[in-house]
Short mmCIF file of C-alpha atoms in Angstrom, two decimals:
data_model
loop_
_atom_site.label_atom_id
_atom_site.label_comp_id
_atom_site.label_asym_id
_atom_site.label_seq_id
_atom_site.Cartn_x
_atom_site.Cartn_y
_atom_site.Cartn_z
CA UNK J 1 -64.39 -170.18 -78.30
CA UNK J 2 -64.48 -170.24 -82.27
CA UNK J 3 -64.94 -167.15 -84.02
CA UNK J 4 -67.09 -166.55 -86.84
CA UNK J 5 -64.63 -166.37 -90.32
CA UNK J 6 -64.26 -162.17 -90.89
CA UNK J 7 -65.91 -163.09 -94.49
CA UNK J 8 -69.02 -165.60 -94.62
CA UNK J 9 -69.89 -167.65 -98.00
CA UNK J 10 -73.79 -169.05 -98.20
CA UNK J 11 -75.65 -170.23 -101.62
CA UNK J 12 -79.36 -170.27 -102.20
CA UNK J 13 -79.42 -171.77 -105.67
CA UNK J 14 -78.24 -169.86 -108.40
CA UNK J 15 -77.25 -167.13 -105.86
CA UNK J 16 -74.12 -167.12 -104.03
CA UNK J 17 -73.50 -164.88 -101.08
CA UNK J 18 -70.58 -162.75 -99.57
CA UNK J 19 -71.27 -161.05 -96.19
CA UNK J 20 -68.37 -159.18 -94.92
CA UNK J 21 -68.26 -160.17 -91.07
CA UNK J 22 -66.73 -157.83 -88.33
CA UNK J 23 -69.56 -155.53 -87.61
CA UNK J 24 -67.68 -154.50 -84.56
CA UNK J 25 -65.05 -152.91 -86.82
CA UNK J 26 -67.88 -151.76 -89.19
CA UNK J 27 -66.22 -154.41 -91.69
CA UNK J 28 -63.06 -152.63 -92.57
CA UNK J 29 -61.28 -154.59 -94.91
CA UNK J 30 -57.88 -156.64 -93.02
CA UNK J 31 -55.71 -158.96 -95.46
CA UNK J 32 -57.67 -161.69 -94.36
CA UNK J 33 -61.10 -160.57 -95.40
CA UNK J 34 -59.79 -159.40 -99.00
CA UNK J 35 -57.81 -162.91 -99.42
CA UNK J 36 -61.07 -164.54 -98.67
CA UNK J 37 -63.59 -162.55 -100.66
CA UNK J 38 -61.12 -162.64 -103.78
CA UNK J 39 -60.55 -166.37 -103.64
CA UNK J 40 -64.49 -167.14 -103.72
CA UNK J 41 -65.41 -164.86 -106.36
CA UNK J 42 -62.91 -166.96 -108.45
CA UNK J 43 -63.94 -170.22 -107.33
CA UNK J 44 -67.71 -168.51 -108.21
CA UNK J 45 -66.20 -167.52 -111.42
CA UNK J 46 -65.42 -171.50 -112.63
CA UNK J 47 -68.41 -172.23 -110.88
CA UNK J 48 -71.39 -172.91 -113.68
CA UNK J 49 -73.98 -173.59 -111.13
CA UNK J 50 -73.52 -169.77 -109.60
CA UNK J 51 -75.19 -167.30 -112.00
CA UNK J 52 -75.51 -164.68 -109.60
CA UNK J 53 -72.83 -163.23 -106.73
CA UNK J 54 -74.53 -160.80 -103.67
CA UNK J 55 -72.27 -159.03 -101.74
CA UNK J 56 -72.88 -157.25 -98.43
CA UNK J 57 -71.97 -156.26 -94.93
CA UNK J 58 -73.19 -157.75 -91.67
CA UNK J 59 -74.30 -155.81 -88.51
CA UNK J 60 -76.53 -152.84 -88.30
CA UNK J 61 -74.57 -149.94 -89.26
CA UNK J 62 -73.25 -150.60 -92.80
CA UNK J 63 -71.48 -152.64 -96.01
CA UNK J 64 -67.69 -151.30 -95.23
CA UNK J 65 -66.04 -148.49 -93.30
CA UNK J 66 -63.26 -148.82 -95.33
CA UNK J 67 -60.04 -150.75 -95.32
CA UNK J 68 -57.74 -151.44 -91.64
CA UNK J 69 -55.30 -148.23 -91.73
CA UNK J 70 -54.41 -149.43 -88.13
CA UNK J 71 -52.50 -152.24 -89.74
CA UNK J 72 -50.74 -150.21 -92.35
CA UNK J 73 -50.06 -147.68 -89.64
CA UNK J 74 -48.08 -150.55 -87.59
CA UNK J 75 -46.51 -151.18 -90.48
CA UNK J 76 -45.28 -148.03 -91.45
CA UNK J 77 -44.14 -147.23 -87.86
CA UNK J 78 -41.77 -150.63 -88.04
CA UNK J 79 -44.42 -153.28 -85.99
CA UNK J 80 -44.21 -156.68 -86.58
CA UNK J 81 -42.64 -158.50 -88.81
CA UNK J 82 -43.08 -156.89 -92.48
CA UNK J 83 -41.23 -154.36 -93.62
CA UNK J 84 -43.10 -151.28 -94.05
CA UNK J 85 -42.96 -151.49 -98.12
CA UNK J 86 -43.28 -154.99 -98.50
CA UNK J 87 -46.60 -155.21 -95.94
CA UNK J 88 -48.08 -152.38 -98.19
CA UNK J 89 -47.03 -154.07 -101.36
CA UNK J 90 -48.95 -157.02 -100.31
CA UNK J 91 -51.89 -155.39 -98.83
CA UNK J 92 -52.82 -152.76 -101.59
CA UNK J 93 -51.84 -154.86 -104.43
CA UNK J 94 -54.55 -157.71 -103.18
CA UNK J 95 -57.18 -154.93 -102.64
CA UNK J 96 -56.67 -153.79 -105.71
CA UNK J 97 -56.80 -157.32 -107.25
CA UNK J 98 -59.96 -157.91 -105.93
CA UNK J 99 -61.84 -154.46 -106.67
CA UNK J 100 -60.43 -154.98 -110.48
CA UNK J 101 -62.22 -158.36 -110.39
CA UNK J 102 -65.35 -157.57 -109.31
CA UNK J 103 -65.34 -154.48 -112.12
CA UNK J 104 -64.21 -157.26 -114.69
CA UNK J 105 -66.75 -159.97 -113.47
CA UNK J 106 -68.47 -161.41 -115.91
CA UNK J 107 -71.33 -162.78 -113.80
CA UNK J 108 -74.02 -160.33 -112.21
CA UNK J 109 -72.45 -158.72 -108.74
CA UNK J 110 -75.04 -157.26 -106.42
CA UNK J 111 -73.75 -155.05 -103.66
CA UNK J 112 -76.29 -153.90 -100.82
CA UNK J 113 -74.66 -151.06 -99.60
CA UNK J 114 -76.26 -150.00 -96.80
CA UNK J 115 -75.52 -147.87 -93.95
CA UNK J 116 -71.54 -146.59 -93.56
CA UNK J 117 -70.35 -147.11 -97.40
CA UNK J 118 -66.26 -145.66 -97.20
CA UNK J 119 -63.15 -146.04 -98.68
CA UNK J 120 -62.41 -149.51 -99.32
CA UNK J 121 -66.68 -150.16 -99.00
CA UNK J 122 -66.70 -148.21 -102.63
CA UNK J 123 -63.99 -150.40 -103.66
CA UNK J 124 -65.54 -153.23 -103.73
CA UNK J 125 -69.44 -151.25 -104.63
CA UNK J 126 -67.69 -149.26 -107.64
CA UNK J 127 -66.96 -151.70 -110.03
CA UNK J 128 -70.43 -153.98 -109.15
CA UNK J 129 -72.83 -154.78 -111.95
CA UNK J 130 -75.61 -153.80 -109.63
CA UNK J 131 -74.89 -151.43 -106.73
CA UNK J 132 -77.91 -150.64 -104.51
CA UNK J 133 -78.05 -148.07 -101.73
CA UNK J 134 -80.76 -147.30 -99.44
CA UNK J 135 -82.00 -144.29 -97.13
CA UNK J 136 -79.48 -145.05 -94.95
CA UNK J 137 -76.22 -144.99 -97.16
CA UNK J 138 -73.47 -142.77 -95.88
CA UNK J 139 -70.89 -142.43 -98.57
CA UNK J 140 -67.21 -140.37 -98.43
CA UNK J 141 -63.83 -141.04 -99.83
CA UNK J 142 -62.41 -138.69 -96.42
CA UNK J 143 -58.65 -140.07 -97.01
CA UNK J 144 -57.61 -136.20 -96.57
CA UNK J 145 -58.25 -136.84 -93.26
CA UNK J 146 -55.51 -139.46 -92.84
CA UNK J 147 -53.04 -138.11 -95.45
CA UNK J 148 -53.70 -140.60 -97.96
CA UNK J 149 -55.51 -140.33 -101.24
CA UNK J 150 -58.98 -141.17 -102.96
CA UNK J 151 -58.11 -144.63 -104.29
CA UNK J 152 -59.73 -148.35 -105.06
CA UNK J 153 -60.48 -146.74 -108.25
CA UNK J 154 -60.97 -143.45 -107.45
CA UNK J 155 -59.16 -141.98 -109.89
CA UNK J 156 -61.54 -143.91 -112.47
CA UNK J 157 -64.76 -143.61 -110.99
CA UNK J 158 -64.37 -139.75 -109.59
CA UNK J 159 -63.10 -139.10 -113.11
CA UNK J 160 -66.52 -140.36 -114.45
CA UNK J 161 -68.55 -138.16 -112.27
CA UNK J 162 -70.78 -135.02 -113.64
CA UNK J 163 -68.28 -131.90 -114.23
CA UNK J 164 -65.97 -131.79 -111.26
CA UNK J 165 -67.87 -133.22 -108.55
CA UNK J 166 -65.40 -135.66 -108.53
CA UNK J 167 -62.91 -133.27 -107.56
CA UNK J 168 -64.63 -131.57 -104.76
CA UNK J 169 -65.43 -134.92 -103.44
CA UNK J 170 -61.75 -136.47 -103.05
CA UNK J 171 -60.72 -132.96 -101.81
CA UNK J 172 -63.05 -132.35 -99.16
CA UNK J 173 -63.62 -136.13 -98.42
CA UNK J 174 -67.70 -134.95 -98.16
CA UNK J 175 -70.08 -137.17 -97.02
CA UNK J 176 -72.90 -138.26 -99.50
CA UNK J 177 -76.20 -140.01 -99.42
CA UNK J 178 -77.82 -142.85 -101.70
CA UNK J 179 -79.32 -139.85 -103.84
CA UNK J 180 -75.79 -138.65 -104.13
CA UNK J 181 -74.90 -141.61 -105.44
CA UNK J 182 -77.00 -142.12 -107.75
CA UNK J 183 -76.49 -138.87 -109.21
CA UNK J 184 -73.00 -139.49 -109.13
CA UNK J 185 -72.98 -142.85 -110.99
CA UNK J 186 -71.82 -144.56 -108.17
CA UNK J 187 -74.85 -146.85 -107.83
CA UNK J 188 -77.51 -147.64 -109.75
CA UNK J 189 -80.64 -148.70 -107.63
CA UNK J 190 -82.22 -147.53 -103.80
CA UNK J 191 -84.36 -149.76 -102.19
CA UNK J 192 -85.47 -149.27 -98.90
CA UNK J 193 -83.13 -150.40 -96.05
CA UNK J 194 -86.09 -153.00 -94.68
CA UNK J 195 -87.10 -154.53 -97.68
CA UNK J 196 -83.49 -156.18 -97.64
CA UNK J 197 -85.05 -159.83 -97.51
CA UNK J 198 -87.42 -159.66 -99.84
CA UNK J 199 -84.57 -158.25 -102.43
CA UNK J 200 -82.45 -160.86 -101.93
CA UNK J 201 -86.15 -163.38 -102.33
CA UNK J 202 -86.98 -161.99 -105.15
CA UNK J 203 -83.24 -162.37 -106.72
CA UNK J 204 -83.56 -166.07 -105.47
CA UNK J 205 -86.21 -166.75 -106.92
CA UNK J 206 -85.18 -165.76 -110.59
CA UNK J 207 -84.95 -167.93 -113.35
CA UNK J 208 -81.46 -167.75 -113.77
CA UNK J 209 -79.80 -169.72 -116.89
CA UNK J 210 -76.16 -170.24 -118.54
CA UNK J 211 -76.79 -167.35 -120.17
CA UNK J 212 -74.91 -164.85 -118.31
CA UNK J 213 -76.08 -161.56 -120.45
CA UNK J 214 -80.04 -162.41 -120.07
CA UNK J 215 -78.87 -163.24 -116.42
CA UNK J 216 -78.07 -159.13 -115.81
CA UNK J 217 -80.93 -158.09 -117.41
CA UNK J 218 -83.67 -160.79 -115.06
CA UNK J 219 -81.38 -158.88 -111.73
CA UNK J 220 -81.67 -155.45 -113.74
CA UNK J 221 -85.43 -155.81 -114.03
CA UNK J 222 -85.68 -157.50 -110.92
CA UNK J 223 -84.11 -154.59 -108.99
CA UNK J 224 -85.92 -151.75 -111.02
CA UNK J 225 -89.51 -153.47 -109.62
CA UNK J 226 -87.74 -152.87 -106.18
CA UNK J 227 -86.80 -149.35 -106.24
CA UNK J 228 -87.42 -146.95 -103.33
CA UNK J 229 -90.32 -144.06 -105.02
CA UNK J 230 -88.41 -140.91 -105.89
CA UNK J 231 -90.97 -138.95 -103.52
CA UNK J 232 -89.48 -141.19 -100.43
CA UNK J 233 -85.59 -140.64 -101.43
CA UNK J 234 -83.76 -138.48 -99.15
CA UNK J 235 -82.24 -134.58 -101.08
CA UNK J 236 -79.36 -135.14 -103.16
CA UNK J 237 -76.52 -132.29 -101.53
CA UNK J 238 -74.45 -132.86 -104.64
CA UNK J 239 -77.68 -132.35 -107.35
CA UNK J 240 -79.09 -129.36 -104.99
CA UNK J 241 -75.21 -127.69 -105.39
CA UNK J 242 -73.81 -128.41 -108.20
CA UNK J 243 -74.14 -125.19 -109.56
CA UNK J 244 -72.14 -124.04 -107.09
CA UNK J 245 -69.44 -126.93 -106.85
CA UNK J 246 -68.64 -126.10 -110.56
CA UNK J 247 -67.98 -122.46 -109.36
CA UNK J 248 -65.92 -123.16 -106.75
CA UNK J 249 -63.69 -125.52 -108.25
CA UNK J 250 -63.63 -123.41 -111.64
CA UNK J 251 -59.90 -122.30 -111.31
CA UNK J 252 -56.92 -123.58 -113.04
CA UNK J 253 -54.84 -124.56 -110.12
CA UNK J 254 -55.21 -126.37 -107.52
CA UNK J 255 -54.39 -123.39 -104.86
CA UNK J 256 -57.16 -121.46 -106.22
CA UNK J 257 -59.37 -124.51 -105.69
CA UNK J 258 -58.48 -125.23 -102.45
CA UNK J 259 -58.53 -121.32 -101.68
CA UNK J 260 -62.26 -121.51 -103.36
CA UNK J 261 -63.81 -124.14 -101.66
CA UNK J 262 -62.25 -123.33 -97.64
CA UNK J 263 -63.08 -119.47 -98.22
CA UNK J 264 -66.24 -119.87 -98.52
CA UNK J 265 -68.81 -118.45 -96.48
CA UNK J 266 -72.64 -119.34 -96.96
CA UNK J 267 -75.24 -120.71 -94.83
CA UNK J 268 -75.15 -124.41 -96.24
CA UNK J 269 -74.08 -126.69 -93.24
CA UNK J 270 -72.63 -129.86 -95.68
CA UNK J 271 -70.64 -126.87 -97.58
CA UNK J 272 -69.36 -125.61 -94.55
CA UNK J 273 -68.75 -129.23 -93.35
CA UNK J 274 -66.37 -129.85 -96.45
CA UNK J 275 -64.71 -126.83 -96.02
CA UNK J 276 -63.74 -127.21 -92.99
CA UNK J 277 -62.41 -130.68 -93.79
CA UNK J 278 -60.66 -129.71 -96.39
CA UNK J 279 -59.00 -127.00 -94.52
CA UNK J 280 -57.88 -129.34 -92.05
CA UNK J 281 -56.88 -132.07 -93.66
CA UNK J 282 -53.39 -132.93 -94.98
CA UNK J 283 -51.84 -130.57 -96.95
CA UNK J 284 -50.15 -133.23 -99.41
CA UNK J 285 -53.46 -135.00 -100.20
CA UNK J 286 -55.17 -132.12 -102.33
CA UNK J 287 -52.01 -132.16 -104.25
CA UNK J 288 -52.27 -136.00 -105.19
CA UNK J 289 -55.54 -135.35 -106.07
CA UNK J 290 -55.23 -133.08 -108.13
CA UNK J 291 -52.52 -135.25 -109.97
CA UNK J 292 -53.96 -138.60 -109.99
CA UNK J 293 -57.67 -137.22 -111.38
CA UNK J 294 -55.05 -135.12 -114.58
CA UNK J 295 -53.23 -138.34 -114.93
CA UNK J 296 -56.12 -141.17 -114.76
CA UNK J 297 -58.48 -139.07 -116.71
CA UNK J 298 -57.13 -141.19 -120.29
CA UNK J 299 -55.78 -144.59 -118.39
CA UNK J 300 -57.32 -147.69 -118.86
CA UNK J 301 -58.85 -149.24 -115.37
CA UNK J 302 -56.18 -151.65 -114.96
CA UNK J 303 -53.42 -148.86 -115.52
CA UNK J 304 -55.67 -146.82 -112.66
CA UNK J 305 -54.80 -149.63 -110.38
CA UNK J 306 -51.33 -149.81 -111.16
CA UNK J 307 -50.87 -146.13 -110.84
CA UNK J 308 -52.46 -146.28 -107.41
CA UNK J 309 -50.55 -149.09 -106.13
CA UNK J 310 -47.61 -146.78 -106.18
CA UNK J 311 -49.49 -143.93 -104.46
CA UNK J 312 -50.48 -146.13 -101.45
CA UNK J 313 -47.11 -147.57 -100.82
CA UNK J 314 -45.68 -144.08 -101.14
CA UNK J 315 -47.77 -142.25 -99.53
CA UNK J 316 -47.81 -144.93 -96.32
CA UNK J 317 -43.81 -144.17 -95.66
CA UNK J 318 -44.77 -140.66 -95.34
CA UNK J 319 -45.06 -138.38 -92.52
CA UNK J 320 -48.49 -137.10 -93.43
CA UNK J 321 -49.88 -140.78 -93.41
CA UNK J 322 -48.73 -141.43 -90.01
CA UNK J 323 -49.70 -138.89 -88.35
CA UNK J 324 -53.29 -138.40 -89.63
CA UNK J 325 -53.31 -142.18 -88.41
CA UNK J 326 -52.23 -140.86 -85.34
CA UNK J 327 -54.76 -138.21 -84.47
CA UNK J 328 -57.91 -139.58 -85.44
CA UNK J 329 -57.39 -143.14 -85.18
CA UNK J 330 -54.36 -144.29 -82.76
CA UNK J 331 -54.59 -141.53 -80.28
CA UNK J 332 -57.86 -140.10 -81.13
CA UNK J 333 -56.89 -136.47 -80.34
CA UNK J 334 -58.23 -134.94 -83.44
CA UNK J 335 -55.43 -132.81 -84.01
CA UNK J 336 -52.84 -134.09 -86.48
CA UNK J 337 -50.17 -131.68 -86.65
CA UNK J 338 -48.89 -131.73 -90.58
CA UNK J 339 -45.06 -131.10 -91.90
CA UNK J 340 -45.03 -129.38 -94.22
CA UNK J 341 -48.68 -127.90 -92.46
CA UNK J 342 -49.89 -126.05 -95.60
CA UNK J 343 -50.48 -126.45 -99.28
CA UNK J 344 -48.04 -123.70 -100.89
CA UNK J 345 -45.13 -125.82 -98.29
CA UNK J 346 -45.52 -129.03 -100.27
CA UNK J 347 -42.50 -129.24 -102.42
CA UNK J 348 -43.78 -130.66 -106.19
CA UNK J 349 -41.06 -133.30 -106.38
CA UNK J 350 -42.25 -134.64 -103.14
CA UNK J 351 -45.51 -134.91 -105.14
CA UNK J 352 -43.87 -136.33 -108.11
CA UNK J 353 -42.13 -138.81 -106.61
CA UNK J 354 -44.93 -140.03 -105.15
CA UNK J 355 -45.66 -141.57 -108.73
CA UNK J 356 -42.64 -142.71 -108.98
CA UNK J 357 -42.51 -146.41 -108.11
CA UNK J 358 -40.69 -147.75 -105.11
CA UNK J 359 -40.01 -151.28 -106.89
CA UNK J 360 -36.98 -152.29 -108.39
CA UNK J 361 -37.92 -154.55 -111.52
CA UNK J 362 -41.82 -155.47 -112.98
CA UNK J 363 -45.08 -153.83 -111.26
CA UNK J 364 -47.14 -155.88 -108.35
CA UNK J 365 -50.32 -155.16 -110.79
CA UNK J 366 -48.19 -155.33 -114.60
CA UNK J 367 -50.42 -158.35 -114.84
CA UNK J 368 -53.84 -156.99 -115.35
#
């Protein structure tokens, strides 16, 4: 039997649609979907009868999980046929591609990002022209958790957060609602999760023109009409503490941080949650953090992206990567058992040569 394409492409006049299609795998990005999704958006691009592009997930439980770390496990362990740097290369380089396109699009992008929003999910949400969440939107960048590192822009758009919530957030990989979100300037609308339809009727049904700025302000005012009341949005975690995310990550290094944040001992269940994720996450991660937000805080987007490139290939050869792979996703044990296992053990030219690119000759990315 035929399977349904992992990316599906539909137009209803002016409006051309993108639904990400393996609901079973809550949509995590494989090669294949990214290859797919990039090559339409160009072909959308050239194309003068699209004035609009929606983007969204299919299935009940959200837009993107994030992208298929199985693979690049595989392929950091020596499976199949790629070597482990060149599979990466490949991989990471089209993501990137892809989530640098939709930020430079010059056409309106609408992302409905419902439900389970992760990882490579805010990859492709991030650099939207219209990002919508809903009640249900369940945000985290939790790469700690995995030994890898906040990226598809992460070190632009947690830069770009209010005072160092941006920080706390790629440490502790928290999870965070649509209000979050929004208060975080990572989307810009929430409309409730059921009136879905009518959004995307009511985008439809706009008179939509060659003119592509008057065409983002009809979907701006379109989606404003739409928006959820502010009495029916769920609490914002990250407006209700950031008081108190500013004073725990108020300290000059990142020890102290770290030290901050796990130490501490209130009543607040999501504080307590992020601790606790923090403190068991990989060791290395914090540190790459910590350098990636000091060096992207003055890069331009595409240099982000380049810079990041070189994490993710790094960081995938590592030990760290493969086995927080291992425990939560391979052999599901929950215990990943990290060498070095704690923050003061991680030499700083291990860290520094993570930024150090593996290449011999030009960058994957020098072209954007």
């Amino acid at each position: 039997m035929d399977q349904d394409p992992p990316v599906l492409f539909s137009r209803r006049g002016a409006l051309a649609l993108a639904t990400l299609n393996l609901p079973k795998a809550l949509n995590a990005l494989n090669l294949e979907m990214i290859e797919l999704l990039d090559r339409q958006l160009q072909e959308w691009a050239a194309d003068d009868s699209v004035a609009c592009v929606w983007i969204e997930g299919s299935g009940e439980k959200g837009f993107c999980a994030g992208g298929d770390v199985v693979s690049l496990y595989k392929a950091s362990n020596g499976y199949g046929e790629a070597p482990e740097t060149e599979y990466t290369t490949e991989f990471f380089s089209r993501e990137y591609r892809l989530d640098y396109r939709i930020h430079t699009y010059s056409k309106p992008v609408v992302v409905w990002g419902s439900g389970i929003v992760m990882g490579g999910g805010i990859g492709i949400m991030a650099g939207a022209s219209h990002r919508i969440v809903t009640e249900r939107t369940r945000m985290a960048m939790p790469e700690v958790t995995i030994g890898l590192f906040p990226d598809v822009g992460g070190s632009w758009f947690l830069n770009r957060m209010p005072g160092r919530l941006g920080l706390f957030l790629g440490l502790t990989g928290a999870q965070f609602n649509g209000s979050d979100s929004l208060f975080a300037g990572l989307a810009d609308r929430m409309i409730a999760d059921n009136e879905r339809l009518a959004t995307l009727d009511s985008l439809a049904d706009l008179p939509f023109s060659a003119n592509e700025g008057e065409n983002h302000r009809l979907v701006s005012d379109c989606l404003k009409g739409l928006e959820l009341r502010l009495d029916r949005q769920p609490a914002s975690n990250l407006r209700a503490h950031y008081d108190q995310i500013q004073v725990l990550t108020d300290f000059a290094s990142l020890p102290e941080v770290c030290d901050s944040i796990i130490s501490y001992e209130g009543e607040d269940e999501w504080l307590n949650k992020a601790a606790k994720t923090l403190a068991g996450g990989s060791p290395l991660t914090p540190w790459i953090v910590w350098e990636q937000l000091r060096r992207g805080r003055h890069q331009s987007l595409a240099e982000v992206f380049q810079m990041e490139l070189t994490l993710a290939v790094n960081l995938c050869a590592t030990g760290h990567f493969r086995e927080g792979v291992r425990a939560l996703l391979i052999d599901k044990d929950r215990s990943p058992q990290w060498q070095p296992d704690s923050l003061n053990g991680i030499d700083w030219k291990d860290v520094e040569h993570c930024f150090e690119p593996p290449w011999q000759g030009a960058h994957p990315l020098a072209d954007l």
